[in-house]
Tab-separated table of C-alpha atoms in Angstrom:
chain	number	residue	atom	x	y	z
A	79	UNK	CA	5.798	-23.835	-18.410
A	80	UNK	CA	9.148	-21.514	-19.413
A	81	UNK	CA	7.251	-18.676	-20.080
A	82	UNK	CA	5.521	-19.297	-16.380
A	83	UNK	CA	9.752	-19.203	-15.426
A	84	UNK	CA	10.644	-16.503	-17.904
A	85	UNK	CA	12.268	-13.564	-15.799
A	86	UNK	CA	11.806	-9.974	-16.662
A	87	UNK	CA	14.265	-8.317	-18.462
A	88	UNK	CA	12.495	-5.068	-18.942
A	89	UNK	CA	14.359	-2.207	-15.798
A	90	UNK	CA	12.615	1.143	-15.518
A	91	UNK	CA	13.330	1.509	-18.964
A	92	UNK	CA	10.070	2.087	-21.615
A	93	UNK	CA	8.086	-0.823	-22.244
A	94	UNK	CA	8.786	-1.218	-25.971
A	95	UNK	CA	5.495	-1.911	-28.286
A	96	UNK	CA	5.719	-5.167	-29.103
A	97	UNK	CA	5.516	-5.798	-24.834
A	98	UNK	CA	2.292	-4.571	-24.637
A	99	UNK	CA	-0.704	-6.666	-24.222
A	100	UNK	CA	-3.843	-7.197	-22.645
A	101	UNK	CA	-7.347	-5.662	-21.354
A	102	UNK	CA	-7.420	-3.232	-18.143
A	103	UNK	CA	-9.371	-6.022	-16.973
A	104	UNK	CA	-5.625	-7.893	-16.217
A	105	UNK	CA	-5.328	-4.880	-13.631
A	106	UNK	CA	-7.738	-6.737	-11.621
A	107	UNK	CA	-5.862	-9.375	-10.083
A	108	UNK	CA	-2.646	-7.837	-9.338
A	109	UNK	CA	-4.289	-5.171	-7.648
A	110	UNK	CA	-7.061	-7.535	-5.640
A	111	UNK	CA	-3.703	-9.885	-4.665
A	112	UNK	CA	-1.881	-7.240	-3.095
A	113	UNK	CA	-4.952	-6.103	-0.728
A	114	UNK	CA	-6.559	-9.078	0.249
A	115	UNK	CA	-5.219	-9.689	3.220
A	116	UNK	CA	-7.310	-11.033	6.114
A	117	UNK	CA	-5.431	-8.170	7.712
A	118	UNK	CA	-8.570	-5.706	6.186
A	119	UNK	CA	-10.663	-7.676	8.638
A	120	UNK	CA	-8.735	-6.016	12.436
A	121	UNK	CA	-8.802	-3.262	10.529
A	122	UNK	CA	-12.701	-3.172	11.323
A	123	UNK	CA	-11.355	-2.922	15.084
A	124	UNK	CA	-9.082	-0.122	14.729
A	125	UNK	CA	-11.555	1.882	12.684
A	126	UNK	CA	-14.603	1.538	16.120
A	127	UNK	CA	-11.430	2.308	17.634
A	128	UNK	CA	-12.097	5.884	16.557
A	129	UNK	CA	-14.618	5.650	19.088
A	130	UNK	CA	-17.420	5.594	15.695
A	131	UNK	CA	-20.423	3.505	15.521
A	132	UNK	CA	-20.929	0.574	13.009
A	133	UNK	CA	-22.576	2.797	10.859
A	134	UNK	CA	-20.024	4.841	10.536
A	135	UNK	CA	-17.299	3.083	10.364
A	136	UNK	CA	-19.136	1.329	7.225
A	137	UNK	CA	-18.776	4.220	5.284
A	138	UNK	CA	-15.837	5.210	6.325
A	139	UNK	CA	-14.247	2.194	4.997
A	140	UNK	CA	-16.058	2.454	1.690
A	141	UNK	CA	-15.034	6.343	1.366
A	142	UNK	CA	-11.593	5.578	2.567
A	143	UNK	CA	-10.505	2.377	0.366
A	144	UNK	CA	-12.599	3.970	-2.871
A	145	UNK	CA	-10.751	7.539	-2.477
A	146	UNK	CA	-7.549	6.218	-1.691
A	147	UNK	CA	-7.470	3.576	-4.884
A	148	UNK	CA	-8.681	6.075	-6.868
A	149	UNK	CA	-5.149	7.509	-6.686
A	150	UNK	CA	-3.712	4.441	-7.651
A	151	UNK	CA	-6.209	3.928	-10.579
A	152	UNK	CA	-5.708	7.905	-11.565
A	153	UNK	CA	-1.644	6.999	-11.504
A	154	UNK	CA	-1.910	3.904	-13.364
A	155	UNK	CA	-2.694	5.689	-15.847
A	156	UNK	CA	0.532	7.915	-16.590
A	157	UNK	CA	1.466	3.711	-17.340
A	158	UNK	CA	-0.402	3.022	-19.894
A	159	UNK	CA	-0.063	6.335	-21.451
A	160	UNK	CA	3.859	6.174	-21.303
A	161	UNK	CA	4.987	3.010	-20.319
A	162	UNK	CA	7.336	3.869	-17.761
A	163	UNK	CA	7.674	2.630	-13.769
A	164	UNK	CA	5.678	5.549	-11.736
A	165	UNK	CA	9.193	6.440	-9.734
A	166	UNK	CA	10.359	7.345	-13.721
A	167	UNK	CA	7.862	8.852	-15.262
A	168	UNK	CA	7.589	11.240	-11.200
A	169	UNK	CA	11.179	12.794	-12.996
A	170	UNK	CA	8.716	15.410	-14.978
A	171	UNK	CA	7.458	16.431	-12.220
A	172	UNK	CA	10.992	16.684	-9.596
A	173	UNK	CA	13.608	16.489	-11.800
A	174	UNK	CA	15.838	13.926	-13.636
A	175	UNK	CA	17.687	14.149	-10.141
A	176	UNK	CA	14.812	15.970	-7.548
A	177	UNK	CA	12.719	13.243	-8.486
A	178	UNK	CA	15.324	11.288	-5.891
A	179	UNK	CA	13.727	12.893	-2.870
A	180	UNK	CA	10.699	11.373	-3.467
A	181	UNK	CA	12.443	8.103	-4.704
A	182	UNK	CA	14.044	7.208	-1.542
A	183	UNK	CA	11.042	8.495	0.336
A	184	UNK	CA	9.494	5.568	-1.674
A	185	UNK	CA	11.939	3.393	-0.985
A	186	UNK	CA	11.451	3.180	2.158
A	187	UNK	CA	8.495	2.682	2.848
A	188	UNK	CA	8.326	-0.150	-0.023
A	189	UNK	CA	11.216	-1.609	1.755
A	190	UNK	CA	8.940	-1.253	5.013
A	191	UNK	CA	5.625	-3.035	4.642
A	192	UNK	CA	6.994	-5.796	2.671
A	193	UNK	CA	9.340	-6.182	6.471
A	194	UNK	CA	5.904	-5.889	7.636
A	195	UNK	CA	4.075	-7.513	5.952
A	196	UNK	CA	6.189	-11.259	5.794
A	197	UNK	CA	6.861	-10.267	9.721
A	198	UNK	CA	3.017	-10.750	10.387
A	199	UNK	CA	2.847	-13.928	8.380
A	200	UNK	CA	5.776	-15.667	10.336
A	201	UNK	CA	3.824	-14.222	13.650
A	202	UNK	CA	1.123	-15.442	12.187
A	203	UNK	CA	1.652	-18.554	11.608
A	204	UNK	CA	3.596	-19.009	14.947
A	205	UNK	CA	0.126	-17.946	16.928
A	206	UNK	CA	-1.938	-20.242	14.941
A	207	UNK	CA	0.221	-23.345	15.806
A	208	UNK	CA	-0.006	-22.705	19.708
A	209	UNK	CA	-3.738	-23.636	19.445
A	210	UNK	CA	-3.105	-26.471	17.174
A	211	UNK	CA	-0.585	-27.431	19.524
A	212	UNK	CA	0.628	-30.994	17.085
A	213	UNK	CA	3.936	-28.559	15.912
A	214	UNK	CA	6.794	-26.227	17.863
A	215	UNK	CA	5.909	-22.945	17.934
A	216	UNK	CA	9.810	-21.616	16.697
A	217	UNK	CA	9.029	-24.476	14.321
A	218	UNK	CA	5.878	-23.268	12.781
A	219	UNK	CA	7.377	-19.736	12.156
A	220	UNK	CA	10.019	-20.751	10.052
A	221	UNK	CA	8.364	-22.522	8.516
A	222	UNK	CA	5.247	-19.631	7.652
A	223	UNK	CA	9.189	-17.669	7.512
A	224	UNK	CA	10.181	-20.400	5.304
A	225	UNK	CA	6.612	-19.553	2.925
A	226	UNK	CA	6.208	-16.077	2.822
A	227	UNK	CA	9.725	-14.906	1.613
A	228	UNK	CA	10.044	-17.548	-0.867
A	229	UNK	CA	6.838	-16.542	-2.070
A	230	UNK	CA	7.751	-12.899	-1.690
A	231	UNK	CA	10.914	-13.045	-3.689
A	232	UNK	CA	9.760	-15.900	-6.337
A	233	UNK	CA	7.445	-13.155	-7.356
A	234	UNK	CA	9.566	-10.253	-6.852
A	235	UNK	CA	12.599	-11.133	-8.629
A	236	UNK	CA	10.864	-12.780	-12.153
A	237	UNK	CA	8.792	-9.664	-12.632
A	238	UNK	CA	5.520	-9.481	-14.358
A	239	UNK	CA	4.493	-11.682	-16.121
A	240	UNK	CA	5.262	-14.818	-13.383
A	241	UNK	CA	3.300	-11.478	-10.908
A	242	UNK	CA	0.747	-11.924	-12.835
A	243	UNK	CA	0.073	-14.804	-12.819
A	244	UNK	CA	0.228	-15.496	-8.856
A	245	UNK	CA	-1.851	-12.554	-7.977
A	246	UNK	CA	-3.781	-14.305	-9.647
A	247	UNK	CA	-4.143	-17.655	-8.080
A	248	UNK	CA	-3.729	-16.230	-4.955
A	249	UNK	CA	-6.379	-14.001	-4.896
A	250	UNK	CA	-9.010	-17.311	-5.904
A	251	UNK	CA	-7.668	-19.401	-3.342
A	252	UNK	CA	-7.415	-16.086	-0.821
A	253	UNK	CA	-10.908	-15.011	-1.394
A	254	UNK	CA	-12.181	-18.301	-1.324
A	255	UNK	CA	-11.187	-19.645	2.121
A	256	UNK	CA	-11.944	-16.502	3.326
A	257	UNK	CA	-15.006	-16.732	2.602
A	258	UNK	CA	-15.693	-20.239	4.337
A	259	UNK	CA	-13.551	-18.318	7.073
A	260	UNK	CA	-17.185	-15.497	6.769
A	261	UNK	CA	-19.091	-18.692	6.414
A	262	UNK	CA	-18.156	-20.276	10.233
A	263	UNK	CA	-17.867	-17.107	12.019
A	264	UNK	CA	-20.993	-16.036	11.507
A	265	UNK	CA	-22.675	-16.954	14.307
A	266	UNK	CA	-20.428	-14.745	16.710
A	267	UNK	CA	-22.079	-11.807	15.009
A	268	UNK	CA	-24.628	-10.077	17.494
A	269	UNK	CA	-26.426	-7.399	15.143
A	270	UNK	CA	-28.225	-6.039	18.113
A	271	UNK	CA	-24.573	-5.565	20.512
A	272	UNK	CA	-23.385	-3.739	16.954
A	273	UNK	CA	-26.368	-2.162	16.253
A	274	UNK	CA	-25.997	-0.655	19.280
A	275	UNK	CA	-22.678	1.287	18.821
A	276	UNK	CA	-22.806	4.918	20.260
A	277	UNK	CA	-21.780	7.117	16.881
A	278	UNK	CA	-19.186	9.161	17.349
A	279	UNK	CA	-18.210	13.119	16.809
A	280	UNK	CA	-17.198	14.323	13.060
A	281	UNK	CA	-13.736	14.442	14.732
A	282	UNK	CA	-13.718	11.094	14.971
A	283	UNK	CA	-15.208	9.660	11.950
A	284	UNK	CA	-12.715	12.114	9.895
A	285	UNK	CA	-9.694	10.541	11.638
A	286	UNK	CA	-11.167	7.090	11.023
A	287	UNK	CA	-11.318	8.321	6.796
A	288	UNK	CA	-8.350	9.447	6.773
A	289	UNK	CA	-6.533	5.882	8.615
A	290	UNK	CA	-8.946	4.563	5.615
A	291	UNK	CA	-7.209	6.241	3.488
A	292	UNK	CA	-3.601	6.627	4.979
A	293	UNK	CA	-4.072	2.531	6.305
A	294	UNK	CA	-5.136	1.062	2.766
A	295	UNK	CA	-4.872	2.423	-0.418
A	296	UNK	CA	-2.474	5.729	-0.130
A	297	UNK	CA	0.379	3.977	0.587
A	298	UNK	CA	0.373	1.966	-3.458
A	299	UNK	CA	0.315	5.488	-5.890
A	300	UNK	CA	3.914	5.102	-5.883
A	301	UNK	CA	4.054	1.513	-7.489
A	302	UNK	CA	0.595	2.098	-9.833
A	303	UNK	CA	2.192	2.612	-13.221
A	304	UNK	CA	5.299	-0.209	-12.417
A	305	UNK	CA	1.485	-2.491	-13.669
A	306	UNK	CA	-0.312	-0.428	-15.993
A	307	UNK	CA	2.505	0.550	-18.877
A	308	UNK	CA	2.272	-3.289	-20.352
A	309	UNK	CA	-0.785	-1.883	-21.290
A	310	UNK	CA	-1.368	-0.497	-24.825
A	311	UNK	CA	-1.890	3.502	-25.014
A	312	UNK	CA	-5.262	2.322	-26.960
A	313	UNK	CA	-7.053	1.095	-23.649
A	314	UNK	CA	-8.933	3.175	-22.204
A	315	UNK	CA	-8.085	5.639	-18.861
A	316	UNK	CA	-11.108	4.229	-17.558
A	317	UNK	CA	-11.217	1.071	-18.049
A	318	UNK	CA	-7.443	1.648	-16.592
A	319	UNK	CA	-9.254	3.103	-13.725
A	320	UNK	CA	-12.273	1.380	-12.903
A	321	UNK	CA	-10.558	-2.266	-12.944
A	322	UNK	CA	-7.812	-0.823	-11.394
A	323	UNK	CA	-10.333	0.717	-8.335
A	324	UNK	CA	-12.595	-2.348	-8.574
A	325	UNK	CA	-9.675	-5.100	-7.569
A	326	UNK	CA	-8.139	-3.135	-4.914
A	327	UNK	CA	-11.710	-1.784	-3.581
A	328	UNK	CA	-14.238	-4.433	-3.622
A	329	UNK	CA	-12.331	-7.471	-0.929
A	330	UNK	CA	-10.614	-4.428	1.930
A	331	UNK	CA	-14.360	-3.224	1.969
A	332	UNK	CA	-16.485	-6.160	2.573
A	333	UNK	CA	-13.351	-7.520	4.857
A	334	UNK	CA	-13.102	-3.705	7.150
A	335	UNK	CA	-17.316	-4.061	7.151
A	336	UNK	CA	-16.909	-7.697	9.022
A	337	UNK	CA	-14.197	-7.452	10.778
A	338	UNK	CA	-15.811	-3.573	12.597
A	339	UNK	CA	-19.035	-6.519	12.617
A	340	UNK	CA	-17.074	-9.261	14.496
A	341	UNK	CA	-15.148	-6.802	17.020
A	342	UNK	CA	-18.474	-4.785	17.771
A	343	UNK	CA	-20.065	-8.091	18.717
A	344	UNK	CA	-17.061	-9.373	21.247
A	345	UNK	CA	-15.644	-6.628	23.594
A	346	UNK	CA	-12.864	-8.521	24.598
A	347	UNK	CA	-12.224	-9.863	20.109
A	348	UNK	CA	-12.137	-5.727	20.291
A	349	UNK	CA	-8.953	-6.132	22.560
A	350	UNK	CA	-7.354	-8.839	21.795
A	351	UNK	CA	-6.926	-7.878	17.897
A	352	UNK	CA	-5.107	-4.499	19.219
A	353	UNK	CA	-2.556	-7.126	20.664
A	354	UNK	CA	-2.753	-9.474	18.044
A	355	UNK	CA	-4.431	-8.844	14.447
A	356	UNK	CA	-4.255	-11.795	13.102
A	357	UNK	CA	-3.986	-14.032	15.818
A	358	UNK	CA	-7.133	-12.692	17.610
A	359	UNK	CA	-9.476	-14.006	14.978
A	360	UNK	CA	-8.364	-17.498	15.600
A	361	UNK	CA	-9.742	-17.513	18.742
A	362	UNK	CA	-13.621	-17.954	17.181
A	363	UNK	CA	-12.222	-20.267	14.459
A	364	UNK	CA	-12.763	-24.025	14.975
A	365	UNK	CA	-9.709	-26.407	15.411
A	366	UNK	CA	-9.726	-27.798	12.284
A	367	UNK	CA	-9.996	-24.565	10.341
A	368	UNK	CA	-6.591	-23.639	11.621
A	369	UNK	CA	-4.125	-24.809	9.538
A	370	UNK	CA	-5.643	-24.079	6.154
A	371	UNK	CA	-6.000	-20.116	8.243
A	372	UNK	CA	-2.564	-20.420	8.269
A	373	UNK	CA	-2.257	-20.924	5.188
A	374	UNK	CA	-4.679	-18.061	3.770
A	375	UNK	CA	-2.809	-15.521	6.227
A	376	UNK	CA	0.328	-16.026	4.725
A	377	UNK	CA	-0.781	-16.552	1.241
A	378	UNK	CA	-3.005	-12.625	1.810
A	379	UNK	CA	-0.056	-10.921	2.849
A	380	UNK	CA	2.868	-11.823	0.245
A	381	UNK	CA	-0.046	-10.561	-2.144
A	382	UNK	CA	0.521	-7.510	-1.052
A	383	UNK	CA	4.814	-7.852	-0.121
A	384	UNK	CA	5.441	-8.998	-3.735
A	385	UNK	CA	3.950	-5.978	-5.423
A	386	UNK	CA	6.118	-3.708	-2.567
A	387	UNK	CA	9.137	-5.573	-3.668
A	388	UNK	CA	8.713	-6.168	-7.311
A	389	UNK	CA	7.875	-2.070	-6.618
A	390	UNK	CA	10.946	-1.201	-4.309
A	391	UNK	CA	13.419	-2.680	-6.869
A	392	UNK	CA	12.169	-0.742	-9.875
A	393	UNK	CA	12.775	2.611	-7.199
A	394	UNK	CA	15.752	1.591	-6.023
A	395	UNK	CA	17.131	1.458	-9.583
A	396	UNK	CA	15.153	4.436	-10.371
A	397	UNK	CA	17.431	6.822	-8.097
A	398	UNK	CA	19.992	5.671	-9.541
A	399	UNK	CA	21.805	1.709	-8.617
A	400	UNK	CA	23.353	0.816	-11.712
A	401	UNK	CA	21.936	-2.415	-11.598
A	402	UNK	CA	19.174	-4.790	-13.826
A	403	UNK	CA	15.886	-4.722	-12.158
A	404	UNK	CA	16.509	-8.810	-11.301
A	405	UNK	CA	19.480	-7.683	-8.963
A	406	UNK	CA	17.999	-5.000	-7.077
A	407	UNK	CA	15.028	-6.559	-6.202
A	408	UNK	CA	17.373	-9.441	-4.867
A	409	UNK	CA	18.917	-7.193	-3.004
A	410	UNK	CA	16.047	-5.930	-1.461
A	411	UNK	CA	14.416	-9.233	-0.864
A	412	UNK	CA	18.209	-9.364	1.070
A	413	UNK	CA	17.281	-6.201	2.964
A	414	UNK	CA	13.466	-7.773	4.187
A	415	UNK	CA	14.923	-10.577	5.035
A	416	UNK	CA	17.294	-9.777	7.540
A	417	UNK	CA	14.665	-7.449	8.475
A	418	UNK	CA	12.055	-10.104	9.207
A	419	UNK	CA	14.641	-12.159	10.888
A	420	UNK	CA	15.575	-8.977	13.577
A	421	UNK	CA	11.181	-7.978	14.177
A	422	UNK	CA	10.756	-11.780	14.148
A	423	UNK	CA	13.567	-13.541	16.483
A	424	UNK	CA	15.751	-10.669	17.913
A	425	UNK	CA	13.866	-7.230	18.179
A	426	UNK	CA	11.298	-6.840	21.688
A	427	UNK	CA	9.820	-3.582	21.416
A	428	UNK	CA	11.388	-2.825	17.011
A	429	UNK	CA	7.797	-3.459	15.366
A	430	UNK	CA	4.942	-0.347	16.490
A	431	UNK	CA	7.835	2.544	17.014
A	432	UNK	CA	9.168	0.857	12.836
A	433	UNK	CA	4.941	1.062	12.318
A	434	UNK	CA	5.275	5.326	13.136
A	435	UNK	CA	8.201	5.698	11.072
A	436	UNK	CA	6.508	4.291	8.335
A	437	UNK	CA	3.100	6.778	9.406
A	438	UNK	CA	5.286	9.782	9.132
A	439	UNK	CA	6.538	9.011	5.382
A	440	UNK	CA	3.230	8.992	4.928
A	441	UNK	CA	2.474	12.883	4.969
A	442	UNK	CA	5.387	13.236	2.488
A	443	UNK	CA	3.888	10.897	0.381
A	444	UNK	CA	0.960	12.239	1.090
A	445	UNK	CA	2.145	15.130	-0.565
A	446	UNK	CA	4.107	13.438	-3.303
A	447	UNK	CA	0.662	11.166	-4.471
A	448	UNK	CA	-1.752	14.903	-4.759
A	449	UNK	CA	1.453	16.704	-6.552
A	450	UNK	CA	2.062	13.967	-9.168
A	451	UNK	CA	-1.815	12.951	-9.721
A	452	UNK	CA	-2.532	16.251	-10.252
A	453	UNK	CA	0.316	16.140	-12.918
A	454	UNK	CA	-1.284	13.195	-14.774
A	455	UNK	CA	-4.689	14.667	-14.833
A	456	UNK	CA	-3.317	18.135	-15.394
A	457	UNK	CA	-1.392	16.653	-19.183
A	458	UNK	CA	-2.805	15.772	-22.137
A	459	UNK	CA	-0.492	13.646	-24.085
A	460	UNK	CA	2.086	11.195	-22.243
A	461	UNK	CA	5.424	12.119	-21.422
A	462	UNK	CA	7.729	12.827	-23.463
A	463	UNK	CA	10.279	8.819	-22.522
A	464	UNK	CA	13.607	10.339	-24.136
A	465	UNK	CA	13.711	13.462	-21.829
A	466	UNK	CA	12.683	11.493	-18.962
A	467	UNK	CA	16.090	10.002	-19.452
A	468	UNK	CA	17.994	13.238	-19.378
A	469	UNK	CA	18.797	16.079	-17.901
A	470	UNK	CA	18.849	18.435	-20.555
A	471	UNK	CA	16.007	17.530	-22.042
A	472	UNK	CA	12.037	19.609	-20.992
A	473	UNK	CA	11.732	18.377	-17.713
A	474	UNK	CA	15.384	19.525	-16.333
A	475	UNK	CA	17.214	18.468	-13.352
A	476	UNK	CA	15.491	19.605	-10.602
A	477	UNK	CA	12.218	21.174	-10.195
A	478	UNK	CA	12.610	23.395	-7.171
A	479	UNK	CA	8.907	24.345	-7.129
A	480	UNK	CA	7.914	21.000	-6.483
A	481	UNK	CA	10.216	20.204	-4.684
A	482	UNK	CA	9.564	23.340	-2.261
A	483	UNK	CA	5.288	22.261	-2.248
A	484	UNK	CA	6.038	18.753	-1.277
A	485	UNK	CA	8.920	20.403	1.512
A	486	UNK	CA	5.381	23.265	2.643
A	487	UNK	CA	2.630	20.249	2.492
A	488	UNK	CA	5.009	17.726	5.288
A	489	UNK	CA	5.891	20.586	7.379
A	490	UNK	CA	2.439	21.429	7.927
A	491	UNK	CA	1.253	17.740	7.333
A	492	UNK	CA	3.288	17.071	10.202
A	493	UNK	CA	2.159	19.224	12.370
A	494	UNK	CA	-1.398	18.008	12.013
A	495	UNK	CA	-0.930	14.853	13.178
A	496	UNK	CA	-0.501	12.970	16.346
A	497	UNK	CA	2.040	9.646	16.524
A	498	UNK	CA	1.802	7.358	19.704
A	499	UNK	CA	4.073	4.545	18.105
A	500	UNK	CA	6.928	6.439	19.297
A	501	UNK	CA	8.183	8.583	21.797
A	502	UNK	CA	10.591	10.184	19.198
A	503	UNK	CA	8.170	10.641	16.520
A	504	UNK	CA	6.292	13.166	19.876
A	505	UNK	CA	7.659	16.379	18.188
A	506	UNK	CA	4.509	15.649	14.985
A	507	UNK	CA	1.486	17.685	16.123
A	508	UNK	CA	3.724	20.803	16.247
A	509	UNK	CA	0.694	23.663	14.828
A	510	UNK	CA	-2.317	21.303	16.642
A	511	UNK	CA	-2.099	24.328	19.097
A	512	UNK	CA	-4.512	25.714	15.849
A	513	UNK	CA	-7.112	23.699	16.538
A	514	UNK	CA	-7.271	22.339	20.176
A	515	UNK	CA	-4.052	21.476	20.860
A	516	UNK	CA	-2.321	17.559	21.819
A	517	UNK	CA	-5.403	16.452	24.095
A	518	UNK	CA	-8.826	18.441	21.571
A	519	UNK	CA	-11.102	17.238	20.093
A	520	UNK	CA	-8.828	17.075	16.524
A	521	UNK	CA	-6.383	15.713	18.285
A	522	UNK	CA	-6.540	12.315	16.881
A	523	UNK	CA	-8.500	12.754	13.079
A	524	UNK	CA	-4.674	13.074	11.490
A	525	UNK	CA	-6.024	15.666	9.197
A	526	UNK	CA	-2.876	16.974	8.707
A	527	UNK	CA	-3.001	13.864	5.705
A	528	UNK	CA	-5.317	15.658	4.256
A	529	UNK	CA	-4.030	18.720	4.281
A	530	UNK	CA	-0.889	17.508	3.045
A	531	UNK	CA	-2.772	16.427	-0.300
A	532	UNK	CA	-4.235	19.543	-0.393
A	533	UNK	CA	-1.352	21.611	-0.896
A	534	UNK	CA	0.034	18.919	-2.884
A	535	UNK	CA	-3.032	18.837	-5.132
A	536	UNK	CA	-3.699	22.445	-5.421
A	537	UNK	CA	0.132	24.458	-5.191
A	538	UNK	CA	1.230	22.057	-8.825
A	539	UNK	CA	-2.864	23.164	-9.962
A	540	UNK	CA	-2.056	26.946	-9.172
A	541	UNK	CA	1.829	27.240	-10.153
A	542	UNK	CA	2.772	24.408	-12.982
A	543	UNK	CA	0.428	24.786	-15.828
A	544	UNK	CA	1.830	27.356	-17.550
A	545	UNK	CA	4.665	25.140	-17.508
A	546	UNK	CA	2.919	21.761	-18.600
A	547	UNK	CA	1.493	23.889	-21.591
A	548	UNK	CA	4.882	24.898	-22.632
A	549	UNK	CA	6.581	21.432	-22.246
A	550	UNK	CA	3.456	19.999	-24.231
A	551	UNK	CA	3.968	22.273	-27.107
A	552	UNK	CA	7.551	22.131	-26.729
C-alpha cells in the first residue's frame, strides 16, 4: 500500500537508470485510460455534422485518430531515449530559453482541457440525476465535482507510479461499463437509416478528418515523453510507438463509429448531442443504468484530466517555475478547481468561447508538434541530457529559426481556419479568400491545421538537418 501511495519526487530532471523499468506494453494503460471517455460517442455526431456519410465518418475517424496518435507515439521515442519530459526535450529544438514560447502554449492547452474535462464530468452528473430524480440536481453536481476533482488531483499530484496503476483500473472499469452501454442501446441503431446518409464532398471529408486529428490525438503530443521516459533505453522504439498508438486509438475509434451509427439512426438524438454531448446519451438508456452511466462518464473524463494535470505540472516547471513537481501539480489543480467552479456555477456563456480559445491554440501546437516530431526522426542519437539544462550548451539559449518556423506556420494556419465558437475569433480565416472565401466550399475544412503541420515539419526538415548533424558530432 505504501508503494501505491508513493509520491513521485522526480520533476523535469533526467530519470536515473535504476528507476527505469517496465515494458513498452505498459504504455497501453495510460493512453487508453486517457481516451476512453464517452465523449467519443458524441464525436460520432460531430463527424456527421460535416455533412458526410456514415462510411466517410468511419474512415475519417480511423485515419484521424491513428495519424494523430502516430505523432504521439513518435514523440514518445524521445522520452525513451533521453529520459526527460516532452517540454524539456523541446529545448533542443527551440533553445533552453526560447522553449518558453511553446511551453506556455502547452501549459495553457493542458490547464484548459483538464478544466473542460472536469467541468463536463460535473455537468454530466447533474444532467443524469435529473432523470433519476431521487437526488437534488445541485447536490448531484457537487458529488460529481468532488469525485472528478479528487481523482484528478490524486493521480496528477502523486505522479507516475500512481497514474500507471490508476489508469489501468479506470480503463478496465470504463471499458466494461461502456460495453454494457453498447449492448443496452444496440437496438437503437437503424442500419437502413445509417446506410442512407448521403455522402459529402471532399472538402467535408477533409474537414471531418482534420477535426479527428485535432480533437482526438494532436493535443497529446506535448505530453508523450512524460510517460515513456521511465522505460529502459533498450526498449524497442517500434514497440513504444505501437503500444502508444494501439492504447490511445482503439477505444476512441470504436466509440466514434458507434456514436455515428446512433446519431445517424435518430436525428433528434443527433441534435440533442450538439447541445449536451454526454447528457443526451442518457435519453436512450433504461433508468436502472443511469447511476452506473454517471460513474463511467466521470471516470472516462477523469482519465484524460489526470494526464493533463500531471503534464501541466511538468510543463510549468520546464518554463521556469522554481518549485517541486507535486507543488506545481497542486497549483494547477487549484487553477482547475476554480476554473471548473466558474464554468459550472457562475458563467452563463463561457464554455463555448473557451473551446474557441483552445482551438485557436491548436494551430500553433500543430506547428510545434510537426517541428518536434521531425526533430526526433532526424536525430540518430539521444539528446544531450546535460545540454538540455544549460544555455551555454549545444542547443543554445534561443533558436530563432525554429521560432520563426512556428510563427510562420501559425500565421498561415490561422489564415485558413474558421472558428465559430466565439465572435472575438472572427478574425481567423483571413487567407481563405485564396480558396473561395469564408463562405466557400473550403471554409469549414480547416485546412490551416494541415498547412501548419506541413510548414512545421517541412520547414524544420529543410533548415535544421545540417545543424542537427553538427550537434550530434559535438
